[in-house]
Amino acid sequence: MSKKVVLAYSGGLDTSVIIKWLAKRGYEVIAYMADVGQGSDFNTYKKRALATGAVKVVVEDLKSEFVKDFVFKSLKADAVYESGYLLATALSRPIIAKGLVRTAKKEKAQFVAHGCTGKGNDQVRFEVTIKSLDPDLKILAPVREWELKTRSEEIEYAKNNNIPIDTTKKKPYSIDVNLWGISIESGKLEDPYYEPDEDIYQLTKGIDKATAEPAYVEIEFKAGVPVRLNGKSMDGISLISSLGKIAGDAGVGRSDMIENRLVGIKSREIYEAPAGWTLLAAHKALESLVLDRETLHFKDLVAQKYAELAYYGLWYTPLKEALDKFIDETQKNVSGVVRLKLHKGNCAVAGRKSPNSLYKKELATYEEGDVFDQSLAKGFIEIWGLPYRGSYKGK
Ligand code: ARG
């Protein structure tokens, strides 16, 4: 029986070489491409995969599922890894892995393969997800074990084996793109003190090039999900891309961080997520208006855990599912409108309103119409501080 493998194919050098490498070892390779908004030229890549030795190419448009079931879940959770990463790459891995498993079933393949190295998070995310969906599938990770140690050796291999790749193009960084953002690493970035050139950025303008005038945007949420931009009703994909353009032009959405990978390595990362950071600011502003204090504070703890689960490849796990239920429960009232001012890299909340607002002007006001009985505060404070009366022995 022939050995069939479904490979997560990106169209780039690594996964093109993998097609040949596997074919030479007797595998029938099916190249699988998921469209998660990376803007790839799938037709060119399809031809490339077939010319390299793939027996079949499967392309699936997963953009709306990606937005609905991954990106917006993460947004509802306010998930951010280590204060700077909106998880664009991390969120895309489980949906691609699910696509691999689905395709393997359909094609009756016993193997799936990916092009991740042995030093990153992505191998973990792919493999944990694949095994949680189908423990019987066998996973191949050629880059972890093959003899091609450097990029030039891979290019050499590609030339010797007539693999149609664009070898003239220099590849100074490792870049992963989807509709939620861009992740850039390696190359000159490996020096943490090196300031990246402006041309590394694809979605955001630098402060000096950003639009001079502030851009105001109005975002409407329904149950925690953004549904309108500047009064116009939009699906998630168009909302993210329209907002991303406005925010990116205003210089909003960059991060430069030293990040802790799951495999124990610290790594320098540059991220761009202009729509993401704007939506996060808006979503949090709305939550602050409609959620009670205890839910809001508890949700902050959950956000941290949620980000870790997504980052660590634990998307399809019982805890993550349970947290989604908790988060959805908190989002029932997160409907309303937030207005933001985007200017020279800054994303400021200008105003927020909601029919579910818990803000009560008659309690907060220092002007006419105050209904808060200040005389009650005295007793409240005495009882609140009772356990601590005279208890502090320090100086
Ligand atoms: N460090 C990020 C993460 O683990 C980004 C990885 C980006 N992958 C890439 N091939 N450039 O999610």
mmCIF file of C-alpha atoms in Angstrom, residues 69-392:
data_model
loop_
_atom_site.group_PDB
_atom_site.id
_atom_site.type_symbol
_atom_site.label_atom_id
_atom_site.label_comp_id
_atom_site.label_asym_id
_atom_site.label_seq_id
_atom_site.Cartn_x
_atom_site.Cartn_y
_atom_site.Cartn_z
ATOM 1 C CA ASP A 69 -14.045 30.662 15.842
ATOM 2 C CA PHE A 70 -10.508 31.753 16.610
ATOM 3 C CA VAL A 71 -9.828 35.493 16.258
ATOM 4 C CA PHE A 72 -13.071 36.770 17.757
ATOM 5 C CA LYS A 73 -12.991 34.190 20.560
ATOM 6 C CA SER A 74 -9.560 35.464 21.464
ATOM 7 C CA LEU A 75 -10.794 39.072 21.230
ATOM 8 C CA LYS A 76 -13.755 38.335 23.517
ATOM 9 C CA ALA A 77 -11.236 36.908 25.982
ATOM 10 C CA ASP A 78 -8.961 40.001 25.596
ATOM 11 C CA ALA A 79 -6.111 37.518 25.183
ATOM 12 C CA VAL A 80 -2.616 38.975 24.826
ATOM 13 C CA TYR A 81 0.562 36.944 25.339
ATOM 14 C CA GLU A 82 3.237 38.626 27.450
ATOM 15 C CA SER A 83 1.578 42.025 26.995
ATOM 16 C CA GLY A 84 2.588 42.384 23.356
ATOM 17 C CA TYR A 85 1.393 39.540 21.153
ATOM 18 C CA LEU A 86 -2.160 39.220 19.870
ATOM 19 C CA LEU A 87 -1.474 35.606 18.886
ATOM 20 C CA ALA A 88 -2.075 35.859 15.116
ATOM 21 C CA THR A 89 0.224 32.942 14.290
ATOM 22 C CA ALA A 90 -0.752 30.937 17.366
ATOM 23 C CA LEU A 91 -4.466 31.169 16.524
ATOM 24 C CA SER A 92 -3.948 30.035 12.941
ATOM 25 C CA ARG A 93 -2.209 26.773 13.837
ATOM 26 C CA PRO A 94 -5.132 24.807 15.290
ATOM 27 C CA ILE A 95 -7.418 25.678 12.355
ATOM 28 C CA ILE A 96 -4.743 24.604 9.855
ATOM 29 C CA ALA A 97 -4.099 21.424 11.860
ATOM 30 C CA LYS A 98 -7.826 20.674 11.831
ATOM 31 C CA GLY A 99 -7.776 21.136 8.043
ATOM 32 C CA LEU A 100 -4.875 18.677 7.754
ATOM 33 C CA VAL A 101 -6.727 16.060 9.778
ATOM 34 C CA ARG A 102 -9.941 16.588 7.791
ATOM 35 C CA THR A 103 -8.036 16.244 4.510
ATOM 36 C CA ALA A 104 -6.150 13.165 5.729
ATOM 37 C CA LYS A 105 -9.474 11.486 6.525
ATOM 38 C CA LYS A 106 -10.958 12.406 3.161
ATOM 39 C CA GLU A 107 -7.889 11.252 1.240
ATOM 40 C CA LYS A 108 -7.382 8.161 3.421
ATOM 41 C CA ALA A 109 -3.845 9.258 4.302
ATOM 42 C CA GLN A 110 -2.086 7.738 7.297
ATOM 43 C CA PHE A 111 0.418 10.588 7.587
ATOM 44 C CA VAL A 112 0.401 14.349 7.953
ATOM 45 C CA ALA A 113 3.473 16.585 7.700
ATOM 46 C CA HIS A 114 4.503 20.137 8.520
ATOM 47 C CA GLY A 115 7.517 22.341 7.847
ATOM 48 C CA CYS A 116 8.173 23.638 11.367
ATOM 49 C CA THR A 117 11.596 23.585 12.952
ATOM 50 C CA GLY A 118 12.310 21.874 16.252
ATOM 51 C CA LYS A 119 12.897 25.157 18.061
ATOM 52 C CA GLY A 120 9.558 26.894 17.797
ATOM 53 C CA ASN A 121 6.025 26.904 19.132
ATOM 54 C CA ASP A 122 4.341 26.072 15.850
ATOM 55 C CA GLN A 123 5.441 22.401 15.825
ATOM 56 C CA VAL A 124 3.840 22.039 19.267
ATOM 57 C CA ARG A 125 0.590 23.702 18.185
ATOM 58 C CA PHE A 126 0.299 21.569 15.043
ATOM 59 C CA GLU A 127 1.133 18.283 16.687
ATOM 60 C CA VAL A 128 -0.851 18.668 19.897
ATOM 61 C CA THR A 129 -3.896 19.662 17.834
ATOM 62 C CA ILE A 130 -3.470 16.849 15.299
ATOM 63 C CA LYS A 131 -3.118 14.257 18.046
ATOM 64 C CA SER A 132 -6.060 15.619 20.003
ATOM 65 C CA LEU A 133 -8.238 15.271 16.897
ATOM 66 C CA ASP A 134 -6.846 11.936 15.679
ATOM 67 C CA PRO A 135 -4.287 10.088 17.793
ATOM 68 C CA ASP A 136 -3.758 7.456 15.078
ATOM 69 C CA LEU A 137 -2.380 9.838 12.462
ATOM 70 C CA LYS A 138 1.392 9.707 12.101
ATOM 71 C CA ILE A 139 3.199 13.014 11.983
ATOM 72 C CA LEU A 140 6.266 13.779 9.880
ATOM 73 C CA ALA A 141 8.403 16.838 10.589
ATOM 74 C CA PRO A 142 11.233 16.623 8.022
ATOM 75 C CA VAL A 143 12.879 19.932 8.976
ATOM 76 C CA ARG A 144 13.557 18.535 12.459
ATOM 77 C CA GLU A 145 15.465 15.577 11.139
ATOM 78 C CA TRP A 146 16.773 16.116 7.645
ATOM 79 C CA GLU A 147 20.364 16.733 6.626
ATOM 80 C CA LEU A 148 19.746 20.227 5.226
ATOM 81 C CA LYS A 149 21.149 22.400 7.969
ATOM 82 C CA THR A 150 21.126 25.850 6.341
ATOM 83 C CA ARG A 151 19.038 27.839 3.944
ATOM 84 C CA SER A 152 21.788 27.675 1.307
ATOM 85 C CA GLU A 153 21.827 23.883 1.550
ATOM 86 C CA GLU A 154 18.081 23.914 0.959
ATOM 87 C CA ILE A 155 18.497 26.204 -2.063
ATOM 88 C CA GLU A 156 21.204 23.870 -3.357
ATOM 89 C CA TYR A 157 18.855 20.892 -2.887
ATOM 90 C CA ALA A 158 16.071 22.777 -4.679
ATOM 91 C CA LYS A 159 18.371 23.553 -7.635
ATOM 92 C CA ASN A 160 19.659 19.989 -7.903
ATOM 93 C CA ASN A 161 16.109 18.650 -7.848
ATOM 94 C CA ASN A 162 14.507 21.176 -10.214
ATOM 95 C CA ILE A 163 12.210 22.586 -7.568
ATOM 96 C CA PRO A 164 10.720 25.797 -8.973
ATOM 97 C CA ILE A 165 11.432 28.336 -6.256
ATOM 98 C CA ASP A 166 12.429 31.951 -6.355
ATOM 99 C CA THR A 167 16.036 31.630 -5.209
ATOM 100 C CA THR A 168 17.075 35.090 -6.272
ATOM 101 C CA LYS A 169 14.864 36.675 -3.654
ATOM 102 C CA LYS A 170 16.706 37.264 -0.402
ATOM 103 C CA LYS A 171 14.861 36.198 2.693
ATOM 104 C CA PRO A 172 16.149 38.288 5.539
ATOM 105 C CA TYR A 173 13.434 37.273 8.047
ATOM 106 C CA SER A 174 10.997 34.501 8.818
ATOM 107 C CA ILE A 175 7.538 35.960 8.326
ATOM 108 C CA ASP A 176 4.108 34.520 9.036
ATOM 109 C CA VAL A 177 1.031 36.382 7.822
ATOM 110 C CA ASN A 178 -2.701 36.043 8.273
ATOM 111 C CA LEU A 179 -5.626 38.412 8.447
ATOM 112 C CA TRP A 180 -5.148 39.070 12.175
ATOM 113 C CA GLY A 181 -1.520 40.102 11.886
ATOM 114 C CA ILE A 182 2.079 39.534 10.932
ATOM 115 C CA SER A 183 4.840 37.820 12.927
ATOM 116 C CA ILE A 184 8.445 38.523 12.001
ATOM 117 C CA GLU A 185 11.529 36.869 13.442
ATOM 118 C CA SER A 186 15.155 35.793 12.832
ATOM 119 C CA GLY A 187 17.823 37.417 10.670
ATOM 120 C CA LYS A 188 19.094 40.715 12.029
ATOM 121 C CA LEU A 189 16.354 40.666 14.688
ATOM 122 C CA GLU A 190 18.354 38.037 16.556
ATOM 123 C CA ASP A 191 20.291 40.923 18.087
ATOM 124 C CA PRO A 192 17.861 42.267 20.722
ATOM 125 C CA TYR A 193 19.535 45.696 20.565
ATOM 126 C CA TYR A 194 19.117 46.024 16.799
ATOM 127 C CA GLU A 195 16.410 48.489 15.783
ATOM 128 C CA PRO A 196 14.537 47.090 12.784
ATOM 129 C CA ASP A 197 14.592 49.050 9.533
ATOM 130 C CA GLU A 198 11.303 50.693 8.636
ATOM 131 C CA ASP A 199 10.951 48.425 5.613
ATOM 132 C CA ILE A 200 10.393 45.391 7.830
ATOM 133 C CA TYR A 201 6.872 46.673 8.552
ATOM 134 C CA GLN A 202 4.072 45.819 6.141
ATOM 135 C CA LEU A 203 0.863 46.867 7.863
ATOM 136 C CA THR A 204 1.821 49.929 9.897
ATOM 137 C CA LYS A 205 3.470 53.254 9.226
ATOM 138 C CA GLY A 206 6.195 54.587 11.500
ATOM 139 C CA ILE A 207 5.345 57.562 13.710
ATOM 140 C CA ASP A 208 7.090 60.016 11.359
ATOM 141 C CA LYS A 209 5.261 58.680 8.280
ATOM 142 C CA ALA A 210 1.884 58.208 9.973
ATOM 143 C CA THR A 211 -1.038 60.376 8.878
ATOM 144 C CA ALA A 212 -0.690 63.877 10.341
ATOM 145 C CA GLU A 213 -4.368 64.243 11.211
ATOM 146 C CA PRO A 214 -5.969 61.995 13.837
ATOM 147 C CA ALA A 215 -8.385 59.372 12.514
ATOM 148 C CA TYR A 216 -11.563 58.799 14.491
ATOM 149 C CA VAL A 217 -13.200 55.401 14.243
ATOM 150 C CA GLU A 218 -16.468 54.199 15.675
ATOM 151 C CA ILE A 219 -16.812 50.492 16.381
ATOM 152 C CA GLU A 220 -20.066 48.822 17.332
ATOM 153 C CA PHE A 221 -20.068 45.523 19.213
ATOM 154 C CA LYS A 222 -22.830 42.981 19.648
ATOM 155 C CA ALA A 223 -22.278 40.466 22.445
ATOM 156 C CA GLY A 224 -18.535 41.132 22.370
ATOM 157 C CA VAL A 225 -18.159 40.853 18.588
ATOM 158 C CA PRO A 226 -17.475 43.885 16.364
ATOM 159 C CA VAL A 227 -20.277 44.244 13.810
ATOM 160 C CA ARG A 228 -20.058 47.811 12.475
ATOM 161 C CA LEU A 229 -17.249 50.169 11.559
ATOM 162 C CA ASN A 230 -18.073 53.874 11.275
ATOM 163 C CA GLY A 231 -21.766 53.046 11.109
ATOM 164 C CA LYS A 232 -21.395 50.490 8.341
ATOM 165 C CA SER A 233 -22.389 46.919 9.021
ATOM 166 C CA MET A 234 -19.568 44.534 8.007
ATOM 167 C CA ASP A 235 -18.559 40.904 8.255
ATOM 168 C CA GLY A 236 -15.504 40.196 10.392
ATOM 169 C CA ILE A 237 -13.095 39.823 7.479
ATOM 170 C CA SER A 238 -13.931 43.213 5.911
ATOM 171 C CA LEU A 239 -14.091 44.921 9.281
ATOM 172 C CA ILE A 240 -10.607 43.706 10.192
ATOM 173 C CA SER A 241 -9.143 44.695 6.826
ATOM 174 C CA SER A 242 -10.810 48.141 6.659
ATOM 175 C CA LEU A 243 -9.935 48.973 10.245
ATOM 176 C CA GLY A 244 -6.430 47.578 9.788
ATOM 177 C CA LYS A 245 -5.781 50.021 6.962
ATOM 178 C CA ILE A 246 -6.968 53.054 8.981
ATOM 179 C CA ALA A 247 -5.105 52.050 12.148
ATOM 180 C CA GLY A 248 -1.971 51.022 10.253
ATOM 181 C CA ASP A 249 -1.838 54.386 8.470
ATOM 182 C CA ALA A 250 -2.100 56.057 11.880
ATOM 183 C CA GLY A 251 0.910 54.026 13.036
ATOM 184 C CA VAL A 252 -1.067 51.855 15.458
ATOM 185 C CA GLY A 253 -0.355 48.173 16.032
ATOM 186 C CA ARG A 254 3.364 47.441 16.334
ATOM 187 C CA SER A 255 5.120 45.419 19.006
ATOM 188 C CA ASP A 256 8.773 44.605 19.450
ATOM 189 C CA MET A 257 9.366 42.031 22.131
ATOM 190 C CA ILE A 258 11.612 39.436 23.652
ATOM 191 C CA GLU A 259 9.224 36.557 24.055
ATOM 192 C CA ASN A 260 9.340 33.321 26.038
ATOM 193 C CA ARG A 261 8.713 30.394 23.737
ATOM 194 C CA LEU A 262 7.160 27.236 25.096
ATOM 195 C CA VAL A 263 10.350 25.300 24.323
ATOM 196 C CA GLY A 264 12.332 27.457 26.751
ATOM 197 C CA ILE A 265 14.022 29.834 24.306
ATOM 198 C CA LYS A 266 13.774 33.603 24.522
ATOM 199 C CA SER A 267 13.198 35.029 21.095
ATOM 200 C CA ARG A 268 13.025 38.477 19.491
ATOM 201 C CA GLU A 269 9.726 39.082 17.741
ATOM 202 C CA ILE A 270 8.242 41.911 15.753
ATOM 203 C CA TYR A 271 4.477 41.914 15.393
ATOM 204 C CA GLU A 272 1.953 44.024 13.561
ATOM 205 C CA ALA A 273 -1.757 43.829 14.309
ATOM 206 C CA PRO A 274 -3.280 47.267 13.667
ATOM 207 C CA ALA A 275 -6.929 46.153 13.619
ATOM 208 C CA GLY A 276 -6.300 43.814 16.529
ATOM 209 C CA TRP A 277 -4.939 46.409 18.936
ATOM 210 C CA THR A 278 -7.678 48.868 18.022
ATOM 211 C CA LEU A 279 -10.412 46.271 18.526
ATOM 212 C CA LEU A 280 -8.863 45.175 21.812
ATOM 213 C CA ALA A 281 -8.820 48.756 23.129
ATOM 214 C CA ALA A 282 -12.420 49.252 22.026
ATOM 215 C CA HIS A 283 -13.597 45.937 23.443
ATOM 216 C CA LYS A 284 -11.980 46.569 26.822
ATOM 217 C CA ALA A 285 -13.444 50.065 26.931
ATOM 218 C CA LEU A 286 -16.915 48.662 26.366
ATOM 219 C CA GLU A 287 -16.419 45.928 28.962
ATOM 220 C CA SER A 288 -15.402 48.549 31.516
ATOM 221 C CA LEU A 289 -18.775 50.211 30.977
ATOM 222 C CA VAL A 290 -21.037 47.158 31.086
ATOM 223 C CA LEU A 291 -19.362 44.563 33.312
ATOM 224 C CA ASP A 292 -19.549 44.630 37.085
ATOM 225 C CA ARG A 293 -16.277 44.948 38.980
ATOM 226 C CA GLU A 294 -15.859 41.320 40.070
ATOM 227 C CA THR A 295 -16.583 39.856 36.630
ATOM 228 C CA LEU A 296 -14.212 42.356 35.042
ATOM 229 C CA HIS A 297 -11.382 41.619 37.456
ATOM 230 C CA PHE A 298 -11.852 37.871 37.217
ATOM 231 C CA LYS A 299 -11.955 38.125 33.446
ATOM 232 C CA ASP A 300 -8.516 39.764 33.515
ATOM 233 C CA LEU A 301 -7.110 36.612 35.103
ATOM 234 C CA VAL A 302 -8.878 34.476 32.516
ATOM 235 C CA ALA A 303 -7.420 36.601 29.709
ATOM 236 C CA GLN A 304 -3.919 35.738 30.826
ATOM 237 C CA LYS A 305 -4.682 32.018 31.005
ATOM 238 C CA TYR A 306 -6.502 32.087 27.665
ATOM 239 C CA ALA A 307 -3.500 33.658 25.960
ATOM 240 C CA GLU A 308 -1.223 31.003 27.421
ATOM 241 C CA LEU A 309 -3.493 28.184 26.263
ATOM 242 C CA ALA A 310 -3.564 29.598 22.718
ATOM 243 C CA TYR A 311 0.176 30.194 22.735
ATOM 244 C CA TYR A 312 1.003 26.746 24.142
ATOM 245 C CA GLY A 313 -1.011 24.890 21.506
ATOM 246 C CA LEU A 314 -3.758 23.876 23.962
ATOM 247 C CA TRP A 315 -6.676 25.183 21.890
ATOM 248 C CA TYR A 316 -8.705 21.976 21.695
ATOM 249 C CA THR A 317 -8.625 21.216 25.396
ATOM 250 C CA PRO A 318 -11.261 20.983 28.131
ATOM 251 C CA LEU A 319 -10.043 24.098 29.965
ATOM 252 C CA LYS A 320 -10.106 26.225 26.838
ATOM 253 C CA GLU A 321 -13.651 25.038 26.031
ATOM 254 C CA ALA A 322 -14.780 25.778 29.581
ATOM 255 C CA LEU A 323 -13.228 29.239 29.484
ATOM 256 C CA ASP A 324 -15.054 29.956 26.205
ATOM 257 C CA LYS A 325 -18.345 29.199 27.953
ATOM 258 C CA PHE A 326 -17.449 31.520 30.826
ATOM 259 C CA ILE A 327 -16.355 34.243 28.408
ATOM 260 C CA ASP A 328 -19.500 33.959 26.285
ATOM 261 C CA GLU A 329 -21.586 34.303 29.439
ATOM 262 C CA THR A 330 -19.749 37.563 30.261
ATOM 263 C CA GLN A 331 -20.251 38.898 26.741
ATOM 264 C CA LYS A 332 -24.056 38.868 26.719
ATOM 265 C CA ASN A 333 -24.191 42.554 27.616
ATOM 266 C CA VAL A 334 -21.067 43.666 25.761
ATOM 267 C CA SER A 335 -22.989 45.582 23.113
ATOM 268 C CA GLY A 336 -22.573 49.234 22.295
ATOM 269 C CA VAL A 337 -20.377 51.731 20.516
ATOM 270 C CA VAL A 338 -16.816 52.859 21.159
ATOM 271 C CA ARG A 339 -15.201 55.848 19.513
ATOM 272 C CA LEU A 340 -11.424 55.936 19.247
ATOM 273 C CA LYS A 341 -8.858 58.468 18.176
ATOM 274 C CA LEU A 342 -5.938 56.955 16.268
ATOM 275 C CA HIS A 343 -3.003 59.247 15.937
ATOM 276 C CA LYS A 344 0.752 58.854 15.476
ATOM 277 C CA GLY A 345 0.929 55.363 16.942
ATOM 278 C CA ASN A 346 -1.497 56.109 19.726
ATOM 279 C CA CYS A 347 -4.882 54.450 20.089
ATOM 280 C CA ALA A 348 -7.005 56.367 22.581
ATOM 281 C CA VAL A 349 -10.563 55.717 23.592
ATOM 282 C CA ALA A 350 -12.521 58.929 23.019
ATOM 283 C CA GLY A 351 -15.933 57.712 24.188
ATOM 284 C CA ARG A 352 -18.128 54.716 24.848
ATOM 285 C CA LYS A 353 -21.880 54.112 25.113
ATOM 286 C CA SER A 354 -24.171 51.142 25.602
ATOM 287 C CA PRO A 355 -27.812 50.406 26.382
ATOM 288 C CA ASN A 356 -26.386 48.010 29.003
ATOM 289 C CA SER A 357 -24.176 50.593 30.669
ATOM 290 C CA LEU A 358 -23.748 50.158 34.422
ATOM 291 C CA TYR A 359 -22.446 53.697 34.771
ATOM 292 C CA LYS A 360 -24.832 55.761 36.908
ATOM 293 C CA LYS A 361 -24.267 59.459 36.668
ATOM 294 C CA GLU A 362 -26.542 60.134 39.657
ATOM 295 C CA LEU A 363 -24.126 58.103 41.817
ATOM 296 C CA ALA A 364 -20.888 59.416 40.326
ATOM 297 C CA THR A 365 -21.715 63.089 40.041
ATOM 298 C CA TYR A 366 -20.224 65.870 42.143
ATOM 299 C CA GLU A 367 -22.806 68.219 40.677
ATOM 300 C CA GLU A 368 -26.583 68.615 41.092
ATOM 301 C CA GLY A 369 -28.693 65.463 41.233
ATOM 302 C CA ASP A 370 -26.415 63.387 43.475
ATOM 303 C CA VAL A 371 -28.321 60.465 45.063
ATOM 304 C CA PHE A 372 -25.335 58.793 46.774
ATOM 305 C CA ASP A 373 -25.770 58.928 50.558
ATOM 306 C CA GLN A 374 -22.280 59.929 51.747
ATOM 307 C CA SER A 375 -23.216 59.435 55.388
ATOM 308 C CA LEU A 376 -23.288 55.653 54.804
ATOM 309 C CA ALA A 377 -19.593 55.658 53.880
ATOM 310 C CA LYS A 378 -18.529 56.097 57.518
ATOM 311 C CA GLY A 379 -19.978 52.772 58.686
ATOM 312 C CA PHE A 380 -18.838 50.970 55.549
ATOM 313 C CA ILE A 381 -15.233 52.017 56.129
ATOM 314 C CA GLU A 382 -15.270 51.055 59.811
ATOM 315 C CA ILE A 383 -16.419 47.539 59.048
ATOM 316 C CA TRP A 384 -14.140 47.202 55.999
ATOM 317 C CA GLY A 385 -11.093 48.192 58.054
ATOM 318 C CA LEU A 386 -12.131 46.348 61.226
ATOM 319 C CA PRO A 387 -9.718 43.388 60.875
ATOM 320 C CA TYR A 388 -6.763 45.757 60.533
ATOM 321 C CA ARG A 389 -7.327 48.149 63.452
ATOM 322 C CA GLY A 390 -3.938 48.589 65.127
ATOM 323 C CA SER A 391 -2.619 45.564 63.281
ATOM 324 C CA TYR A 392 0.333 47.128 61.461
#
